[in-house]
Amino acid sequence: MRIPLSSPDIQEADIAAVLDVLRQSRLSMGPRQDEFERAVAEYVGVPFGIAVNSGTSGLHLAIRALGIGAGDEVILPSFSFIAPANAICYERATPVFVEIEPTTLTLDPACVERAITPRTRAILAVHTFGCPADLAALSSIARRHNLFLIEDACEALGAEFDGCRVGGIGDVGVFAFYPNKQITTGEGGMVITRDAALAKRMKSLRNQGRSETKDWLQHAEVGFSYRLPEMNCALGMEQMKRIDAVLACREKIARIYESKLRQNSDLRLLPIDQPGRRVSWFTYPIRLGERFTRQDRDRIITDMARAGIECGRYFAPIHLQPAYSDAHRSQDLSKSDFLMTEACADRSIALPLFHQITEQQIDEVCCQLSEFIQRPAARAAAS
Ligand SMILES: *Cc1c(COP(=O)(O)O)cnc(C)c1O
């Protein structure tokens, strides 16, 4: 694609840092891991960070370490990437999907409250597209019902809610560093928490359940192999040094998109200046107006691809995925429970957002989009 949906920002300093690790003999569990963990935890303002080999691994550690298992329910949005639902299933707990609010595309607190049962153990909020969920309302619900609050901040490093960075507000927060995220380690993730005991348990679980003794073959419990190599930690550390510039750049791109698309009455945009929220812009999400169908949306994405512009179909609702149609794994779903989720999912398009994109390229994306929106059916018939 001439204009990709995302593109990692790898600079000479990043390359030098990775090469530097390769010239030493310590390739795992060394000083780069400690440094990277400290940097991310300090940035968010919590005492503990645990680097892991993916965001999904981080979510899994959170679920396991909080003691959530068979018979327990965890409330999460269906309009999300599949990883948080999978992490719940790994521990044989039940994902309970609920609706999102149309403005922020994150959990609707009123729907969360209605979904609580005696089996509910946790609320898993996803800060989708880098937009914080309503953490004030969700924290208060969690406290009132004695539930854990888990933050999937995998798309939201640097986003803020009421002046606090997301990930550090709930009991556990998780970041991811896949190449399309705000910063990347190739593959990787980080769990953060204020709870020392939880941090200790997750550190052990990440490393085959090893106890903190020096004995490498002493295992306190059945754990996982979720460690993040030193090369990846070194890359992440270099990227973290630029985080302020990264977020400023992403916001600038979002503002250019907004200025060019604001006038288009066929589009609903994610508001940039929401009171109490700072968005960290994973992609630039737009939604087509009510008169458009999913077929229109897919046609527009295909037209954009033909023009060399890659767009995303974020997100397909999890409750409609074949992997979750099995009644054992899913709640008793009725179509009417997800009107908002399905309406948003059918009409959403994620536009290219990466640090190297030029204003000219953004302009091209917006012009092409506006053109294809105007006559999607005619174009499809002609091709
Ligand atoms: C990227 C992402 C993850 C983690 O993905 P990994 O590929 O496992 O790092 C989890 N949740 C959401 C919402 C994500 O976007």
Tab-separated table of C-alpha atoms and ligand atoms in Angstrom:
chain	number	residue	atom	x	y	z
A	1	MET	CA	0.000	0.000	0.000
A	2	ARG	CA	1.242	3.466	-0.838
A	3	ILE	CA	-0.317	4.835	2.340
A	4	PRO	CA	-0.428	2.046	4.971
A	5	LEU	CA	-2.818	2.021	7.925
A	6	SER	CA	0.123	2.090	10.301
A	7	SER	CA	3.889	1.988	10.125
A	8	PRO	CA	6.428	1.569	12.935
A	9	ASP	CA	8.695	4.527	13.611
A	10	ILE	CA	12.202	3.033	13.858
A	11	GLN	CA	15.061	5.498	14.183
A	12	GLU	CA	18.868	5.097	14.202
A	13	ALA	CA	18.935	5.302	18.013
A	14	ASP	CA	16.541	2.336	18.162
A	15	ILE	CA	18.744	0.276	15.858
A	16	ALA	CA	21.866	1.171	17.846
A	17	ALA	CA	20.195	0.176	21.121
A	18	VAL	CA	19.193	-3.245	19.765
A	19	LEU	CA	22.654	-3.869	18.261
A	20	ASP	CA	24.180	-2.901	21.573
A	21	VAL	CA	22.252	-5.684	23.319
A	22	LEU	CA	23.342	-8.195	20.685
A	23	ARG	CA	26.973	-7.330	21.373
A	24	GLN	CA	26.533	-8.287	25.046
A	25	SER	CA	25.797	-11.841	26.119
A	26	ARG	CA	22.681	-11.052	28.161
A	27	LEU	CA	19.698	-11.559	25.856
A	28	SER	CA	16.936	-12.192	28.395
A	29	MET	CA	15.969	-10.938	31.865
A	30	GLY	CA	18.735	-8.382	32.128
A	31	PRO	CA	19.161	-4.669	32.772
A	32	ARG	CA	17.126	-3.558	29.711
A	33	GLN	CA	14.041	-5.303	31.053
A	34	ASP	CA	14.384	-3.577	34.436
A	35	GLU	CA	14.980	-0.216	32.782
A	36	PHE	CA	12.016	-0.554	30.393
A	37	GLU	CA	9.690	-1.700	33.178
A	38	ARG	CA	10.713	1.217	35.374
A	39	ALA	CA	10.278	3.699	32.511
A	40	VAL	CA	6.722	2.637	31.642
A	41	ALA	CA	5.589	2.296	35.278
A	42	GLU	CA	7.043	5.702	36.180
A	43	TYR	CA	5.490	7.299	33.109
A	44	VAL	CA	2.038	6.095	34.140
A	45	GLY	CA	2.702	6.821	37.802
A	46	VAL	CA	2.517	3.343	39.342
A	47	PRO	CA	5.245	1.428	41.198
A	48	PHE	CA	5.305	-1.850	39.231
A	49	GLY	CA	5.716	-2.832	35.578
A	50	ILE	CA	6.088	-6.391	34.293
A	51	ALA	CA	7.304	-6.721	30.704
A	52	VAL	CA	5.770	-9.599	28.736
A	53	ASN	CA	5.981	-10.979	25.207
A	54	SER	CA	2.576	-9.642	24.093
A	55	GLY	CA	-0.381	-7.603	25.259
A	56	THR	CA	-2.464	-10.779	25.273
A	57	SER	CA	0.043	-12.457	27.612
A	58	GLY	CA	-0.276	-9.424	29.878
A	59	LEU	CA	-4.065	-9.688	29.950
A	60	HIS	CA	-3.771	-13.405	30.678
A	61	LEU	CA	-1.406	-12.780	33.618
A	62	ALA	CA	-3.830	-10.176	34.981
A	63	ILE	CA	-6.799	-12.575	34.857
A	64	ARG	CA	-4.796	-15.415	36.404
A	65	ALA	CA	-3.141	-13.322	39.108
A	66	LEU	CA	-6.482	-11.833	40.179
A	67	GLY	CA	-7.719	-15.380	40.738
A	68	ILE	CA	-10.445	-15.213	38.089
A	69	GLY	CA	-11.401	-18.670	36.830
A	70	ALA	CA	-14.134	-21.190	36.061
A	71	GLY	CA	-17.614	-19.945	37.007
A	72	ASP	CA	-16.517	-16.309	37.171
A	73	GLU	CA	-17.809	-13.631	34.819
A	74	VAL	CA	-15.877	-10.692	33.430
A	75	ILE	CA	-17.718	-7.787	31.788
A	76	LEU	CA	-16.122	-6.301	28.665
A	77	PRO	CA	-17.125	-4.596	25.423
A	78	SER	CA	-17.904	-6.666	22.333
A	79	PHE	CA	-16.628	-3.789	20.181
A	80	SER	CA	-12.945	-4.537	20.702
A	81	PHE	CA	-9.971	-6.536	19.536
A	82	ILE	CA	-10.439	-10.189	20.497
A	83	ALA	CA	-7.445	-10.438	22.877
A	84	PRO	CA	-9.197	-9.534	26.163
A	85	ALA	CA	-12.006	-12.032	25.529
A	86	ASN	CA	-9.453	-14.740	24.749
A	87	ALA	CA	-7.501	-14.015	27.945
A	88	ILE	CA	-10.706	-14.540	29.954
A	89	CYS	CA	-11.367	-17.835	28.154
A	90	TYR	CA	-7.817	-19.114	28.807
A	91	GLU	CA	-8.775	-19.237	32.494
A	92	ARG	CA	-12.186	-20.810	31.773
A	93	ALA	CA	-13.980	-17.720	33.040
A	94	THR	CA	-16.949	-16.338	31.074
A	95	PRO	CA	-16.727	-13.154	29.021
A	96	VAL	CA	-19.939	-11.134	29.354
A	97	PHE	CA	-20.188	-8.680	26.486
A	98	VAL	CA	-21.957	-5.357	26.849
A	99	GLU	CA	-22.664	-2.251	24.802
A	100	ILE	CA	-20.489	0.773	24.123
A	101	GLU	CA	-21.313	4.474	24.214
A	102	PRO	CA	-21.513	5.942	20.722
A	103	THR	CA	-19.267	8.964	21.329
A	104	THR	CA	-16.179	7.329	22.826
A	105	LEU	CA	-16.809	3.786	21.487
A	106	THR	CA	-15.930	2.454	24.964
A	107	LEU	CA	-17.933	0.591	27.652
A	108	ASP	CA	-21.322	2.089	28.501
A	109	PRO	CA	-21.331	2.201	32.336
A	110	ALA	CA	-25.131	1.830	32.554
A	111	CYS	CA	-24.939	-1.391	30.518
A	112	VAL	CA	-22.082	-2.626	32.698
A	113	GLU	CA	-24.165	-2.105	35.816
A	114	ARG	CA	-27.100	-4.034	34.341
A	115	ALA	CA	-24.848	-6.971	33.420
A	116	ILE	CA	-23.565	-7.555	36.959
A	117	THR	CA	-24.575	-10.878	38.538
A	118	PRO	CA	-23.440	-12.668	41.714
A	119	ARG	CA	-20.774	-14.364	39.558
A	120	THR	CA	-19.226	-11.154	38.238
A	121	ARG	CA	-15.625	-10.699	39.396
A	122	ALA	CA	-14.227	-7.963	37.181
A	123	ILE	CA	-14.892	-5.197	34.700
A	124	LEU	CA	-12.448	-5.172	31.801
A	125	ALA	CA	-12.434	-1.714	30.195
A	126	VAL	CA	-10.853	-1.326	26.758
A	127	HIS	CA	-9.563	2.144	25.824
A	128	THR	CA	-10.393	1.621	22.184
A	129	PHE	CA	-8.519	3.678	19.559
A	130	GLY	CA	-6.652	5.382	22.436
A	131	CYS	CA	-9.816	6.967	23.862
A	132	PRO	CA	-10.199	6.419	27.627
A	133	ALA	CA	-13.316	4.615	28.817
A	134	ASP	CA	-15.336	6.377	31.529
A	135	LEU	CA	-12.981	5.371	34.338
A	136	ALA	CA	-14.768	7.510	36.948
A	137	ALA	CA	-18.075	5.702	36.451
A	138	LEU	CA	-16.457	2.281	35.993
A	139	SER	CA	-14.261	2.645	39.121
A	140	SER	CA	-17.265	3.643	41.138
A	141	ILE	CA	-19.307	0.661	39.896
A	142	ALA	CA	-16.369	-1.663	40.591
A	143	ARG	CA	-15.990	-0.318	44.136
A	144	ARG	CA	-19.714	-0.530	44.872
A	145	HIS	CA	-19.961	-4.135	43.712
A	146	ASN	CA	-16.546	-5.228	44.988
A	147	LEU	CA	-15.218	-6.036	41.506
A	148	PHE	CA	-11.745	-5.757	40.032
A	149	LEU	CA	-11.191	-3.149	37.348
A	150	ILE	CA	-8.809	-4.274	34.594
A	151	GLU	CA	-7.724	-1.724	31.989
A	152	ASP	CA	-6.884	-2.955	28.505
A	153	ALA	CA	-4.793	0.068	27.548
A	154	CYS	CA	-3.104	-1.784	24.681
A	155	GLU	CA	-4.248	0.901	22.224
A	156	ALA	CA	-3.898	3.787	24.640
A	157	LEU	CA	-0.385	4.375	25.993
A	158	GLY	CA	-0.277	8.019	27.093
A	159	ALA	CA	-4.034	8.606	27.071
A	160	GLU	CA	-5.370	10.446	30.112
A	161	PHE	CA	-8.579	10.449	32.115
A	162	ASP	CA	-9.134	13.313	34.593
A	163	GLY	CA	-5.419	14.117	34.469
A	164	CYS	CA	-4.273	10.534	35.183
A	165	ARG	CA	-2.640	8.310	32.586
A	166	VAL	CA	-4.770	5.295	31.745
A	167	GLY	CA	-3.575	1.841	32.760
A	168	GLY	CA	-2.741	3.028	36.265
A	169	ILE	CA	-6.266	3.691	37.498
A	170	GLY	CA	-7.667	0.154	37.710
A	171	ASP	CA	-6.254	-2.773	39.720
A	172	VAL	CA	-4.192	-3.858	36.725
A	173	GLY	CA	-3.463	-2.159	33.389
A	174	VAL	CA	-1.997	-3.665	30.229
A	175	PHE	CA	-0.114	-2.074	27.320
A	176	ALA	CA	0.939	-3.664	24.019
A	177	PHE	CA	3.842	-2.901	21.711
A	178	TYR	CA	2.927	-4.601	18.430
A	179	PRO	CA	4.214	-2.550	15.438
A	180	ASN	CA	0.915	-0.689	14.979
A	181	LYS	CA	0.805	0.699	18.546
A	182	GLN	CA	2.015	4.102	19.820
A	183	ILE	CA	5.429	2.599	20.589
A	184	THR	CA	6.664	-0.814	19.491
A	185	THR	CA	9.014	-3.569	20.615
A	186	GLY	CA	8.168	-5.725	17.574
A	187	GLU	CA	6.055	-7.971	19.767
A	188	GLY	CA	5.582	-7.231	23.433
A	189	GLY	CA	3.500	-5.885	26.254
A	190	MET	CA	3.588	-4.589	29.803
A	191	VAL	CA	1.371	-5.154	32.824
A	192	ILE	CA	1.327	-2.398	35.429
A	193	THR	CA	-0.095	-2.292	38.945
A	194	ARG	CA	0.109	-0.533	42.315
A	195	ASP	CA	-0.258	-3.824	44.160
A	196	ALA	CA	3.102	-5.293	45.250
A	197	ALA	CA	1.747	-8.808	45.858
A	198	LEU	CA	0.018	-8.871	42.478
A	199	ALA	CA	3.203	-7.653	40.775
A	200	LYS	CA	5.263	-10.355	42.456
A	201	ARG	CA	2.801	-13.053	41.413
A	202	MET	CA	2.704	-11.851	37.785
A	203	LYS	CA	6.527	-11.741	37.648
A	204	SER	CA	6.613	-15.333	38.782
A	205	LEU	CA	3.816	-16.421	36.401
A	206	ARG	CA	5.574	-14.797	33.448
A	207	ASN	CA	8.624	-16.929	34.210
A	208	GLN	CA	7.226	-20.494	34.515
A	209	GLY	CA	5.943	-19.863	38.039
A	210	ARG	CA	9.474	-19.656	39.385
A	211	SER	CA	9.843	-18.474	42.950
A	212	GLU	CA	12.102	-15.523	43.587
A	213	THR	CA	14.856	-17.745	44.966
A	214	LYS	CA	18.039	-18.028	42.973
A	215	ASP	CA	17.174	-21.636	42.148
A	216	TRP	CA	16.201	-21.692	38.446
A	217	LEU	CA	14.451	-25.044	38.812
A	218	GLN	CA	12.256	-24.147	41.760
A	219	HIS	CA	8.638	-23.614	40.654
A	220	ALA	CA	6.033	-22.320	43.101
A	221	GLU	CA	3.112	-22.809	40.698
A	222	VAL	CA	2.280	-23.659	37.085
A	223	GLY	CA	3.254	-20.580	35.088
A	224	PHE	CA	3.939	-19.465	31.545
A	225	SER	CA	6.848	-18.564	29.304
A	226	TYR	CA	5.917	-14.922	28.675
A	227	ARG	CA	9.301	-13.179	29.034
A	228	LEU	CA	10.273	-10.258	26.768
A	229	PRO	CA	13.848	-10.487	25.377
A	230	GLU	CA	16.442	-7.793	26.090
A	231	MET	CA	16.520	-6.717	22.412
A	232	ASN	CA	12.825	-5.876	22.558
A	233	CYS	CA	13.165	-4.116	25.911
A	234	ALA	CA	16.029	-1.998	24.541
A	235	LEU	CA	13.890	-1.020	21.552
A	236	GLY	CA	10.960	-0.189	23.828
A	237	MET	CA	13.179	1.893	26.104
A	238	GLU	CA	14.433	3.998	23.174
A	239	GLN	CA	10.873	4.497	21.980
A	240	MET	CA	9.710	5.471	25.486
A	241	LYS	CA	12.307	8.269	25.504
A	242	ARG	CA	10.335	9.875	22.656
A	243	ILE	CA	6.838	9.264	24.031
A	244	ASP	CA	5.938	12.949	24.443
A	245	ALA	CA	6.874	13.694	20.832
A	246	VAL	CA	5.044	10.558	19.682
A	247	LEU	CA	1.795	11.629	21.343
A	248	ALA	CA	2.098	15.213	20.103
A	249	CYS	CA	2.654	13.934	16.569
A	250	ARG	CA	-0.352	11.600	16.709
A	251	GLU	CA	-2.592	14.341	18.057
A	252	LYS	CA	-1.406	16.713	15.346
A	253	ILE	CA	-2.351	14.166	12.685
A	254	ALA	CA	-5.776	13.688	14.293
A	255	ARG	CA	-6.320	17.460	14.247
A	256	ILE	CA	-5.440	17.649	10.551
A	257	TYR	CA	-7.896	14.838	9.817
A	258	GLU	CA	-10.555	16.586	11.848
A	259	SER	CA	-10.062	19.913	10.100
A	260	LYS	CA	-10.418	18.239	6.708
A	261	LEU	CA	-13.348	15.939	7.524
A	262	ARG	CA	-15.362	18.029	9.987
A	263	GLN	CA	-17.503	19.563	7.235
A	264	ASN	CA	-18.529	16.198	5.789
A	265	SER	CA	-22.052	15.563	7.103
A	266	ASP	CA	-21.794	11.866	6.196
A	267	LEU	CA	-19.115	11.313	8.841
A	268	ARG	CA	-19.084	11.011	12.645
A	269	LEU	CA	-15.674	11.765	14.151
A	270	LEU	CA	-14.153	10.909	17.532
A	271	PRO	CA	-14.061	14.271	19.375
A	272	ILE	CA	-10.503	15.431	20.092
A	273	ASP	CA	-11.057	17.866	22.944
A	274	GLN	CA	-13.314	15.981	25.314
A	275	PRO	CA	-13.452	17.366	28.854
A	276	GLY	CA	-11.327	15.197	31.162
A	277	ARG	CA	-9.997	13.020	28.359
A	278	ARG	CA	-6.789	13.004	26.355
A	279	VAL	CA	-6.892	10.562	23.431
A	280	SER	CA	-3.585	8.946	22.375
A	281	TRP	CA	-4.773	8.069	18.829
A	282	PHE	CA	-4.175	4.437	17.882
A	283	THR	CA	-5.707	5.045	14.435
A	284	TYR	CA	-8.017	7.806	13.211
A	285	PRO	CA	-11.487	6.221	13.487
A	286	ILE	CA	-14.459	7.565	11.546
A	287	ARG	CA	-18.035	6.357	11.324
A	288	LEU	CA	-20.317	6.667	8.324
A	289	GLY	CA	-23.773	8.171	8.819
A	290	GLU	CA	-26.925	6.114	9.423
A	291	ARG	CA	-27.854	5.870	5.732
A	292	PHE	CA	-24.807	3.682	5.033
A	293	THR	CA	-24.753	-0.105	5.301
A	294	ARG	CA	-21.923	-2.489	6.072
A	295	GLN	CA	-21.748	-3.246	2.339
A	296	ASP	CA	-21.234	0.458	1.583
A	297	ARG	CA	-18.485	0.582	4.176
A	298	ASP	CA	-16.717	-2.501	2.782
A	299	ARG	CA	-16.971	-1.072	-0.733
A	300	ILE	CA	-15.407	2.193	0.387
A	301	ILE	CA	-12.519	0.310	2.029
A	302	THR	CA	-11.993	-1.670	-1.185
A	303	ASP	CA	-12.062	1.524	-3.255
A	304	MET	CA	-9.535	3.117	-0.918
A	305	ALA	CA	-7.283	0.049	-1.190
A	306	ARG	CA	-7.434	0.264	-4.997
A	307	ALA	CA	-6.291	3.855	-4.668
A	308	GLY	CA	-3.311	2.660	-2.592
A	309	ILE	CA	-4.707	3.669	0.805
A	310	GLU	CA	-5.024	1.037	3.504
A	311	CYS	CA	-7.974	1.401	5.873
A	312	GLY	CA	-9.024	-0.805	8.789
A	313	ARG	CA	-12.369	-2.450	9.466
A	314	TYR	CA	-12.004	-1.977	13.252
A	315	PHE	CA	-13.793	-3.692	14.953
A	316	ALA	CA	-15.832	-6.751	14.131
A	317	PRO	CA	-17.937	-7.399	17.275
A	318	ILE	CA	-16.554	-10.295	19.304
A	319	HIS	CA	-19.987	-11.782	20.021
A	320	LEU	CA	-20.422	-12.347	16.259
A	321	GLN	CA	-17.064	-14.106	15.793
A	322	PRO	CA	-17.258	-17.837	15.000
A	323	ALA	CA	-14.923	-18.526	17.943
A	324	TYR	CA	-17.514	-17.003	20.292
A	325	SER	CA	-20.737	-18.310	18.793
A	326	ASP	CA	-20.435	-21.386	20.992
A	327	ALA	CA	-23.039	-21.100	23.756
A	328	HIS	CA	-20.637	-22.565	26.332
A	329	ARG	CA	-18.320	-19.655	25.946
A	330	SER	CA	-20.768	-16.902	25.382
A	331	GLN	CA	-23.738	-15.467	27.210
A	332	ASP	CA	-27.273	-15.897	25.990
A	333	LEU	CA	-27.160	-13.146	23.405
A	334	SER	CA	-30.092	-11.513	21.817
A	335	LYS	CA	-29.701	-9.322	18.781
A	336	SER	CA	-31.216	-6.304	20.500
A	337	ASP	CA	-28.501	-6.317	23.168
A	338	PHE	CA	-25.946	-5.006	20.713
A	339	LEU	CA	-27.695	-2.490	18.500
A	340	MET	CA	-25.095	0.205	19.171
A	341	THR	CA	-22.117	-2.135	18.878
A	342	GLU	CA	-23.326	-3.574	15.585
A	343	ALA	CA	-24.295	-0.188	14.174
A	344	CYS	CA	-20.852	1.212	15.012
A	345	ALA	CA	-19.012	-1.873	13.789
A	346	ASP	CA	-20.881	-1.884	10.466
A	347	ARG	CA	-20.040	1.723	9.667
A	348	SER	CA	-16.553	2.173	11.122
A	349	ILE	CA	-13.419	2.832	9.120
A	350	ALA	CA	-9.966	3.330	10.631
A	351	LEU	CA	-7.861	5.780	8.623
A	352	PRO	CA	-4.042	5.691	8.297
A	353	LEU	CA	-2.188	7.164	11.255
A	354	PHE	CA	1.599	6.881	11.621
A	355	HIS	CA	4.328	9.355	12.465
A	356	GLN	CA	5.782	9.694	8.967
A	357	ILE	CA	2.466	10.467	7.230
A	358	THR	CA	2.611	13.838	5.477
A	359	GLU	CA	-0.098	16.486	5.362
A	360	GLN	CA	-0.302	15.876	1.621
A	361	GLN	CA	-0.974	12.190	2.227
A	362	ILE	CA	-3.632	12.999	4.827
A	363	ASP	CA	-5.182	15.337	2.292
A	364	GLU	CA	-5.194	12.557	-0.294
A	365	VAL	CA	-6.834	10.126	2.166
A	366	CYS	CA	-9.553	12.683	2.932
A	367	CYS	CA	-10.191	13.592	-0.719
A	368	GLN	CA	-10.429	9.986	-1.826
A	369	LEU	CA	-12.638	9.113	1.113
A	370	SER	CA	-15.040	11.967	0.399
A	371	GLU	CA	-15.207	10.977	-3.246
A	372	PHE	CA	-15.850	7.282	-2.564
A	373	ILE	CA	-18.452	8.099	0.075
A	374	GLN	CA	-20.440	10.234	-2.359
A	375	ARG	CA	-21.138	7.452	-4.776
A	376	PRO	CA	-20.114	4.111	-3.335
A	377	ALA	CA	-22.800	2.098	-5.138
A	378	ALA	CA	-22.153	3.644	-8.539
A	379	ARG	CA	-18.456	2.929	-8.308
A	380	ALA	CA	-19.005	-0.666	-7.277
A	381	ALA	CA	-21.351	-1.194	-10.225
A	382	ALA	CA	-18.830	0.312	-12.613
A	383	SER	CA	-15.928	-1.878	-11.457
B	1	LIG	C1	-3.109	-4.842	20.403
B	1	LIG	C2	-4.152	-5.158	21.397
B	1	LIG	C3	-3.952	-6.153	22.370
B	1	LIG	C4	-2.712	-6.996	22.470
B	1	LIG	O1	-2.325	-7.589	21.285
B	1	LIG	P1	-0.991	-8.467	21.183
B	1	LIG	O2	-0.873	-8.736	19.735
B	1	LIG	O3	-1.211	-9.679	22.006
B	1	LIG	O4	0.130	-7.653	21.721
B	1	LIG	C5	-4.940	-6.325	23.326
B	1	LIG	N1	-6.063	-5.606	23.323
B	1	LIG	C6	-6.302	-4.637	22.395
B	1	LIG	C7	-7.568	-3.863	22.472
B	1	LIG	C8	-5.360	-4.407	21.387
B	1	LIG	O5	-5.617	-3.496	20.449
